[in-house]
Amino acid sequence: MTNEKEDPNHCLLLPFPGDELDKITRGLLEIKERRGNIELDPKLVLEHIDCLYSFIATFKDGTSNAENFLTLADIEVLFLTFKSRLSDLAFKILLDSMSSLKGESDLIIKKKEEYRQLGVRLKNFHLYTSSIVTLAGRVSFKRMALRPSTRLDAEKLLATTGRRGFVYPVDLALEISKLPFNLTMAATLLVAKVAVQTSSYEEAEDRLRQEASIKVNDDTIRKITNSLGTIVYQNDLLEANTIWARLSSSKLISLKEKRPHVLYLLTAGTRFSIQEKDEKGSIWRENIKGTAFSSDNMTFWVDKHGKSHPRIDKLEFMNYIGHNEDFKRFLFSLAIRHGYGSYKEVVLLSDGASWIRDTRDELFPEAQLILDINYLCEKINNFAKNIISIDEILFNAWSQKVRDLLMSSKIDEVLNMISDIKTNKFNNIFLNIYQYIKDNIDSLDYANYIKKGYFIGSLEIQNPKSYGLPKRLKRPGTRWKAANGQAMASLRAKFESGLWERDVVKASYRYYGIRPPAILS
């Protein structure tokens, strides 16, 4: 056995037989000749070969001796160590390559000529170090800085380009000058993606360091999230305003031949406090969530008990922070994206707020409004616990009876059960279940809805992850600015909807004018 098993982070420098070393040397020369005049550090090349030999030797040695045979766990660790070691060596080659960019002299000549035609003379000044965080790690390299030859050239440079001080030809070629942060665009996007999946920026900082070896502080993560989220929100706002204008000018088309399926729209809100006051002096805002999907983008699976469950293949979330009047255009834009006007039936699932009823009447008059059974049951349970009894057995029994009546569309009997209770607590708006049911009386025919095959509750549909944002916004000790909360909400919605690549990645590259990798083009 070699010492590889004892020290898996070190590749042994094994002795190469003379004939094999000659073969390696000849092979390297052949590769160099085939690939062009590429200079490689011989030490790095030998280190790669040494690591490969060490892995093979350790594996063969550990699987040829019956007394000390490697376990599968040993082999797994050996392979992961080899893989990690190769990654480290590849990064060394990257750093070595970045330290001597042979095309820099041509870039300098080209940039000087470009500026000369603008009437600005530049001269070589000094080599400065640039350090950028990449997905592979932090890359540092030196590049030449050009500066205006005279004060007059400096003034012309400012007047013609808005640029002060130095010009870095390599930075312009590599598009480093366009990066909004000291990270590559791919690293910036990864930071934002981790941020929307964690409960705090501090947690995101730890996760990035542990899982991606990216070292950025929580303040930088917050700034990145705010910036990218604002880009996404502004794009959504532009689309919503464009569609709203078409609605106002009656340019929207409703198809005569409707698809024989159901378009579902869900909307509900939760309140949280922010730092700024609105024009009425209130610090409270609504985080309003909209969801859209259709029955023709749905399949069903059967569990071991023979019960059928829906699997929605195309579902989109949206989050808006503000007031419900402004939210309407975002909801309408969401509906249009998912084919509103082309479906035979439309269902709007609501949390029972009066503004949603008004929105249905204004924007979706043909839609069947359904009070989300999950919200209604939550209020019933809350009512029972506070009014009926704090005894769990008693209030659960009462709640179950009410739920059974609701599912049979026996709404009058439910109202009678509630009105028969003598209490002085009805003034509490959070407990006034009687008035809540009366206000939504036209959207409680659950027996008929089930018969038609409609969804009657959001918990049948939504991914549990979709409830993460309200918890993030209402985290103890957290007070958001409205714009920052919206940025987080917009990014979270794209992530949950599976639209990260389309609406975040590509939009960010476009916004900053950075050429995306070929795979994204």
XYZ file of C-alpha atoms in Angstrom:
521
model
C 0.000 0.000 0.000
C 1.189 3.569 -0.715
C 0.835 6.493 1.634
C -2.000 7.879 -0.506
C -4.588 6.355 1.795
C -2.985 7.951 4.847
C -2.680 11.401 3.238
C -5.316 11.640 0.500
C -4.671 15.347 -0.142
C -1.166 14.764 -1.441
C -0.155 13.235 -4.768
C 3.069 11.269 -4.478
C 5.874 12.079 -6.881
C 6.346 8.582 -8.246
C 9.494 7.608 -10.192
C 8.801 7.182 -13.922
C 10.678 4.459 -15.843
C 12.960 5.929 -18.504
C 11.001 4.628 -21.488
C 7.689 5.893 -20.067
C 9.176 9.325 -19.363
C 10.391 9.459 -22.959
C 6.912 8.579 -24.177
C 5.407 11.334 -22.031
C 7.923 13.885 -23.316
C 7.306 12.901 -26.935
C 3.555 13.006 -26.342
C 3.748 16.519 -24.930
C 5.796 17.683 -27.904
C 3.244 16.166 -30.292
C 0.379 17.887 -28.496
C 2.260 21.190 -28.510
C 2.898 20.871 -32.230
C -0.723 19.966 -32.964
C -2.231 22.708 -30.785
C 0.211 25.421 -31.794
C 2.998 27.132 -29.922
C 1.451 26.864 -26.460
C 3.742 27.237 -23.477
C 2.915 25.129 -20.424
C 4.702 25.103 -17.118
C 6.442 21.668 -17.088
C 5.978 21.443 -13.323
C 2.194 21.729 -13.665
C 2.133 19.129 -16.438
C 4.188 16.698 -14.370
C 2.016 17.387 -11.339
C -1.074 16.333 -13.344
C 0.656 13.177 -14.557
C 1.965 12.449 -11.073
C -1.524 12.771 -9.614
C -2.917 10.383 -12.233
C -0.191 7.809 -11.565
C -0.718 8.131 -7.831
C -4.454 7.483 -8.160
C -3.944 4.425 -10.399
C -1.137 3.021 -8.237
C -3.117 3.440 -5.021
C -6.193 1.818 -6.535
C -4.278 -1.151 -7.978
C -2.266 -1.628 -4.794
C -5.428 -1.475 -2.675
C -7.343 -3.983 -4.774
C -4.608 -6.584 -5.264
C -3.857 -7.507 -1.650
C -6.472 -9.713 -0.013
C -5.213 -8.764 3.461
C -5.604 -4.983 2.961
C -8.330 -4.719 0.341
C -9.837 -1.241 -0.130
C -13.477 -0.871 0.851
C -15.948 0.900 -1.398
C -15.821 3.842 1.029
C -12.013 3.964 0.586
C -12.362 3.950 -3.204
C -14.979 6.696 -3.055
C -12.710 8.948 -0.976
C -9.777 8.153 -3.255
C -11.745 9.158 -6.353
C -13.095 12.375 -4.797
C -9.590 13.313 -3.682
C -8.271 12.682 -7.185
C -11.092 14.749 -8.665
C -10.472 17.624 -6.235
C -6.743 17.494 -6.889
C -7.250 17.716 -10.647
C -9.555 20.699 -10.106
C -6.851 22.434 -8.048
C -4.258 21.760 -10.743
C -6.567 23.077 -13.458
C -7.027 26.276 -11.428
C -3.249 26.638 -11.180
C -3.044 26.424 -14.969
C -5.728 29.114 -15.217
C -3.749 31.425 -12.924
C -0.556 30.685 -14.820
C -2.255 31.444 -18.128
C -3.795 34.698 -16.854
C -0.382 35.908 -15.688
C 0.866 36.228 -19.264
C -1.811 37.313 -21.723
C 0.167 37.389 -24.943
C -2.464 39.357 -26.833
C -2.257 42.321 -24.457
C 0.286 44.194 -26.576
C -2.072 44.036 -29.573
C -4.962 45.211 -27.415
C -2.885 48.178 -26.229
C -1.972 49.174 -29.794
C -5.600 48.840 -30.917
C -6.960 50.858 -27.985
C -4.394 53.659 -28.443
C -5.347 53.951 -32.119
C -9.051 53.898 -31.255
C -8.662 56.793 -28.843
C -6.263 58.659 -31.141
C -9.064 58.869 -33.684
C -11.126 60.545 -30.970
C -8.359 63.077 -30.449
C -7.050 61.456 -27.247
C -3.448 60.311 -26.928
C -2.770 57.535 -24.437
C 0.504 56.220 -23.095
C 1.600 53.184 -21.109
C 1.710 53.996 -17.420
C 1.964 51.054 -15.006
C 1.053 47.374 -14.430
C -1.741 47.108 -11.895
C -3.209 43.974 -10.338
C -6.830 43.043 -10.910
C -8.555 40.476 -8.701
C -11.909 38.944 -9.648
C -14.027 36.310 -7.892
C -14.956 33.517 -10.317
C -16.759 30.209 -9.941
C -13.325 28.587 -9.989
C -11.944 30.851 -7.252
C -10.355 34.285 -6.999
C -8.226 35.076 -10.052
C -5.555 37.777 -9.840
C -3.447 39.069 -12.723
C -1.532 42.163 -13.785
C -2.456 44.292 -16.765
C -1.220 47.558 -18.240
C -2.911 50.830 -17.430
C -2.964 53.556 -20.081
C -3.266 57.181 -19.085
C -3.828 60.398 -21.080
C -0.551 61.892 -22.307
C -1.465 65.454 -21.305
C -4.060 67.340 -19.289
C -5.782 68.290 -22.553
C -5.989 64.577 -23.468
C -7.489 63.877 -20.050
C -10.162 66.529 -20.631
C -10.951 65.124 -24.092
C -11.139 61.608 -22.634
C -13.714 62.760 -20.092
C -15.682 64.755 -22.648
C -15.836 62.017 -25.306
C -16.201 58.870 -23.174
C -17.125 60.049 -19.672
C -14.087 58.127 -18.438
C -11.667 59.527 -15.869
C -8.118 58.399 -15.137
C -6.854 55.150 -16.595
C -7.871 52.963 -19.514
C -7.301 49.209 -19.179
C -7.353 47.487 -22.602
C -7.426 43.989 -21.066
C -10.328 44.904 -18.775
C -12.297 46.189 -21.752
C -11.567 43.051 -23.803
C -12.459 40.720 -20.933
C -15.514 42.902 -20.148
C -14.315 43.291 -16.565
C -15.152 46.991 -16.760
C -18.842 46.081 -17.229
C -19.098 43.874 -14.151
C -21.323 45.488 -11.511
C -19.428 43.802 -8.680
C -15.982 42.340 -8.226
C -17.314 38.974 -9.419
C -17.869 37.402 -12.808
C -21.466 37.486 -14.017
C -21.820 33.738 -13.409
C -20.564 34.117 -9.826
C -22.855 37.117 -9.277
C -25.865 35.118 -10.454
C -24.951 32.184 -8.219
C -24.758 34.535 -5.217
C -28.276 35.819 -5.949
C -29.619 32.309 -6.474
C -28.282 31.130 -3.115
C -29.607 34.291 -1.432
C -33.217 33.590 -2.471
C -33.000 30.038 -1.129
C -31.764 30.926 2.344
C -33.406 32.575 5.335
C -30.845 35.380 5.697
C -27.905 36.959 3.905
C -25.632 35.680 6.675
C -26.784 32.120 5.962
C -26.181 32.706 2.247
C -22.638 33.895 3.032
C -21.886 30.683 4.957
C -23.412 28.450 2.295
C -21.483 30.103 -0.544
C -18.232 29.731 1.343
C -18.830 26.092 2.283
C -20.418 24.775 -0.916
C -18.977 26.960 -3.676
C -15.749 28.321 -2.113
C -16.966 31.843 -2.895
C -16.028 34.341 -0.207
C -18.335 37.372 -0.228
C -19.763 39.150 2.802
C -23.458 39.443 3.586
C -23.554 43.137 2.637
C -22.281 42.359 -0.879
C -24.834 39.541 -1.166
C -27.586 41.992 -0.218
C -26.408 44.516 -2.837
C -26.243 41.831 -5.542
C -29.739 40.594 -4.706
C -31.140 44.120 -4.724
C -29.503 44.924 -8.083
C -30.521 41.786 -9.983
C -33.966 41.719 -8.386
C -34.578 45.309 -9.455
C -33.640 44.447 -13.056
C -36.145 41.576 -13.036
C -38.880 43.679 -11.421
C -38.442 46.520 -13.925
C -38.767 44.045 -16.803
C -41.953 42.638 -15.291
C -43.294 46.147 -14.689
C -42.619 47.126 -18.313
C -44.468 44.048 -19.574
C -47.377 44.625 -17.174
C -47.731 48.288 -18.207
C -47.563 47.375 -21.904
C -50.351 44.794 -21.564
C -52.387 47.155 -19.378
C -52.165 49.820 -22.072
C -53.459 47.308 -24.630
C -56.351 46.495 -22.280
C -57.178 50.186 -21.902
C -57.160 50.670 -25.677
C -59.233 47.489 -26.262
C -56.488 45.883 -28.353
C -56.615 42.512 -26.595
C -58.135 39.669 -28.581
C -60.355 36.966 -27.100
C -60.455 33.832 -29.234
C -63.847 32.518 -30.315
C -62.663 28.910 -30.344
C -61.715 28.256 -26.715
C -59.461 25.494 -25.458
C -61.547 22.889 -23.563
C -59.503 23.349 -20.405
C -59.441 25.483 -17.257
C -57.127 28.432 -16.627
C -56.464 28.841 -12.896
C -55.467 32.112 -11.243
C -54.660 32.217 -7.537
C -54.065 35.309 -5.463
C -53.594 35.992 -1.765
C -51.780 38.507 0.396
C -49.959 38.772 3.686
C -49.028 41.969 5.524
C -45.580 42.930 6.786
C -43.891 46.135 7.928
C -41.195 48.076 6.052
C -38.885 50.967 6.895
C -40.590 53.687 4.851
C -44.032 55.221 5.358
C -46.447 55.650 2.467
C -48.378 58.822 1.661
C -50.846 57.941 4.428
C -48.096 57.448 6.993
C -48.427 53.645 7.118
C -45.427 51.301 7.331
C -47.551 48.266 6.397
C -47.476 46.727 2.946
C -49.009 43.683 1.315
C -46.878 40.905 -0.125
C -49.377 39.784 -2.725
C -48.804 36.511 -4.490
C -50.240 35.562 -7.840
C -50.121 32.115 -9.415
C -51.203 30.885 -12.845
C -51.448 27.468 -14.475
C -53.870 25.535 -16.651
C -55.361 22.059 -16.697
C -53.790 21.274 -20.091
C -50.358 21.550 -18.469
C -51.076 18.940 -15.844
C -50.593 15.221 -15.330
C -51.687 12.942 -12.500
C -49.883 10.303 -10.467
C -51.350 7.664 -8.176
C -49.972 6.937 -4.706
C -49.765 3.495 -3.091
C -53.281 3.941 -1.686
C -54.730 4.450 -5.145
C -55.328 8.175 -4.637
C -54.727 10.438 -7.624
C -52.609 13.599 -7.225
C -51.997 16.438 -9.704
C -48.575 17.238 -11.055
C -48.496 20.681 -12.656
C -45.878 20.874 -15.399
C -46.068 24.622 -16.040
C -46.816 26.912 -13.111
C -45.736 30.500 -12.600
C -45.584 32.537 -9.404
C -45.323 36.268 -9.050
C -44.816 38.423 -5.960
C -45.681 42.078 -5.559
C -45.048 44.323 -2.568
C -47.252 47.363 -2.318
C -50.958 48.059 -2.614
C -53.566 45.841 -4.234
C -54.678 48.495 -6.745
C -51.218 48.416 -8.361
C -51.091 44.624 -8.208
C -53.996 44.233 -10.635
C -51.928 44.976 -13.725
C -49.312 42.390 -12.693
C -52.024 39.776 -12.183
C -53.574 40.593 -15.553
C -50.164 40.375 -17.241
C -49.642 36.960 -15.608
C -53.038 35.801 -16.879
C -52.279 36.956 -20.440
C -48.923 35.126 -20.418
C -50.770 31.934 -19.565
C -53.408 32.276 -22.280
C -56.270 34.232 -20.729
C -58.872 34.702 -23.445
C -58.177 31.343 -25.034
C -59.636 29.030 -22.356
C -63.213 27.846 -22.103
C -63.217 28.178 -18.301
C -61.383 30.438 -15.859
C -61.193 29.894 -12.094
C -59.958 32.548 -9.672
C -58.992 31.173 -6.250
C -59.023 33.885 -3.605
C -58.190 34.374 0.066
C -61.514 36.198 0.432
C -60.311 39.819 0.348
C -62.879 42.284 -1.004
C -60.452 43.794 -3.513
C -60.058 40.391 -5.201
C -63.828 40.192 -5.695
C -63.695 43.650 -7.263
C -60.758 42.590 -9.460
C -62.711 39.584 -10.719
C -65.614 41.837 -11.680
C -63.326 44.325 -13.419
C -60.793 42.088 -15.219
C -62.130 38.513 -15.275
C -65.938 38.820 -15.328
C -66.475 35.306 -16.711
C -64.248 33.669 -14.056
C -65.639 31.421 -11.350
C -64.502 32.967 -8.057
C -63.759 30.348 -5.373
C -62.848 31.101 -1.783
C -59.732 29.039 -1.122
C -60.874 26.272 1.223
C -57.503 26.289 2.984
C -57.863 29.938 4.023
C -61.438 29.399 5.114
C -60.552 26.341 7.211
C -57.693 28.243 8.832
C -60.126 30.960 9.920
C -62.620 28.354 11.127
C -59.963 26.670 13.260
C -58.864 30.021 14.666
C -62.461 30.886 15.478
C -63.109 27.534 17.140
C -59.956 27.716 19.241
C -60.736 31.206 20.516
C -64.514 31.056 20.779
C -65.589 27.443 21.205
C -62.933 25.986 23.486
C -59.197 25.891 23.993
C -59.587 22.132 24.389
C -58.164 20.680 21.175
C -60.609 17.765 21.063
C -63.636 20.051 21.418
C -62.629 22.739 18.912
C -61.435 20.146 16.385
C -64.770 18.349 16.548
C -66.665 21.611 15.988
C -64.342 22.633 13.133
C -64.689 19.256 11.434
C -68.478 19.491 11.514
C -68.317 22.936 9.900
C -65.890 21.700 7.232
C -68.181 18.764 6.398
C -71.117 21.137 5.928
C -69.004 23.418 3.718
C -67.935 20.547 1.491
C -71.640 19.710 1.056
C -72.358 23.393 0.200
C -74.681 23.699 3.222
C -73.668 27.282 3.892
C -76.868 28.338 5.658
C -76.382 25.597 8.260
C -72.800 26.811 8.815
C -74.022 30.376 9.387
C -76.689 29.121 11.785
C -74.090 27.174 13.783
C -71.972 30.294 14.121
C -74.833 32.688 14.868
C -76.097 30.401 17.640
C -72.866 31.003 19.582
C -73.253 33.742 22.199
C -70.043 35.761 22.519
C -68.895 39.331 22.854
C -65.759 38.699 20.799
C -67.265 39.249 17.358
C -65.875 42.767 17.226
C -62.435 41.254 16.721
C -61.980 41.344 12.939
C -59.638 38.327 13.016
C -62.325 36.189 14.594
C -65.395 37.418 12.737
C -65.840 34.285 10.662
C -69.562 34.931 10.254
C -69.051 38.141 8.290
C -66.192 36.586 6.327
C -68.468 33.806 5.083
C -71.314 36.237 4.322
C -69.000 38.438 2.252
C -67.881 35.445 0.177
C -71.248 33.687 0.016
C -71.183 33.480 -3.794
C -67.889 31.565 -3.910
C -68.580 28.740 -1.451
C -70.414 26.140 -3.565
C -67.692 23.552 -2.979
C -69.833 20.505 -3.762
C -70.542 21.882 -7.234
C -66.916 22.942 -7.768
C -65.673 19.464 -6.911
C -68.254 17.953 -9.242
C -66.861 20.106 -12.065
C -63.346 18.954 -11.245
C -62.084 22.346 -10.051
C -59.312 22.809 -7.537
C -60.751 24.408 -4.405
C -57.590 24.949 -2.368
C -54.080 26.233 -2.941
C -52.420 23.504 -0.871
C -53.408 21.019 -3.589
C -51.324 23.011 -6.024
C -48.492 25.029 -4.593
C -45.010 23.862 -3.771
C -44.330 24.158 -0.015
C -41.240 26.225 -0.927
C -43.570 28.967 -2.110
C -44.337 29.817 1.501
C -40.692 30.689 2.198
C -40.885 34.331 1.116
C -43.447 35.561 3.680
C -41.351 33.979 6.434
C -38.242 35.712 5.055
C -39.991 39.078 4.913
C -41.462 38.716 8.412
C -38.321 37.341 10.043
C -37.961 38.705 13.617
C -35.849 41.865 13.709
C -36.046 42.334 9.924
C -37.297 45.633 8.490
C -37.094 45.851 4.723
C -37.053 48.827 2.424
C -39.880 48.461 -0.069
C -37.570 48.343 -3.121
C -35.284 45.742 -1.539
C -38.210 43.594 -0.475
C -39.579 43.741 -4.023
C -36.192 42.761 -5.452
C -36.078 39.679 -3.233
C -39.734 38.887 -4.006
C -39.187 39.101 -7.780
C -36.127 36.837 -7.710
C -37.855 34.329 -5.451
C -40.827 34.125 -7.813
C -38.593 33.428 -10.826
C -36.723 30.740 -8.905
C -39.916 29.009 -7.771
C -41.393 29.205 -11.281
C -38.380 27.605 -12.980
C -37.752 30.826 -14.931
C -34.340 31.672 -13.471
C -32.375 31.136 -16.688
C -34.810 33.032 -18.913
C -35.828 35.937 -16.687
C -32.804 36.399 -14.412
C -29.659 35.040 -16.093
C -30.283 36.234 -19.636
C -31.864 39.494 -18.482
C -28.810 40.298 -16.320
C -26.363 39.675 -19.159
C -28.456 41.929 -21.425
C -28.777 44.695 -18.848
C -25.042 44.959 -18.185
C -24.136 44.494 -21.848
C -21.969 41.465 -21.116
C -21.598 38.800 -23.779
C -23.001 35.580 -22.319
C -21.174 32.260 -22.603
C -21.926 30.487 -25.877
C -24.191 28.022 -24.074
C -26.499 30.912 -23.119
C -26.418 32.798 -26.426
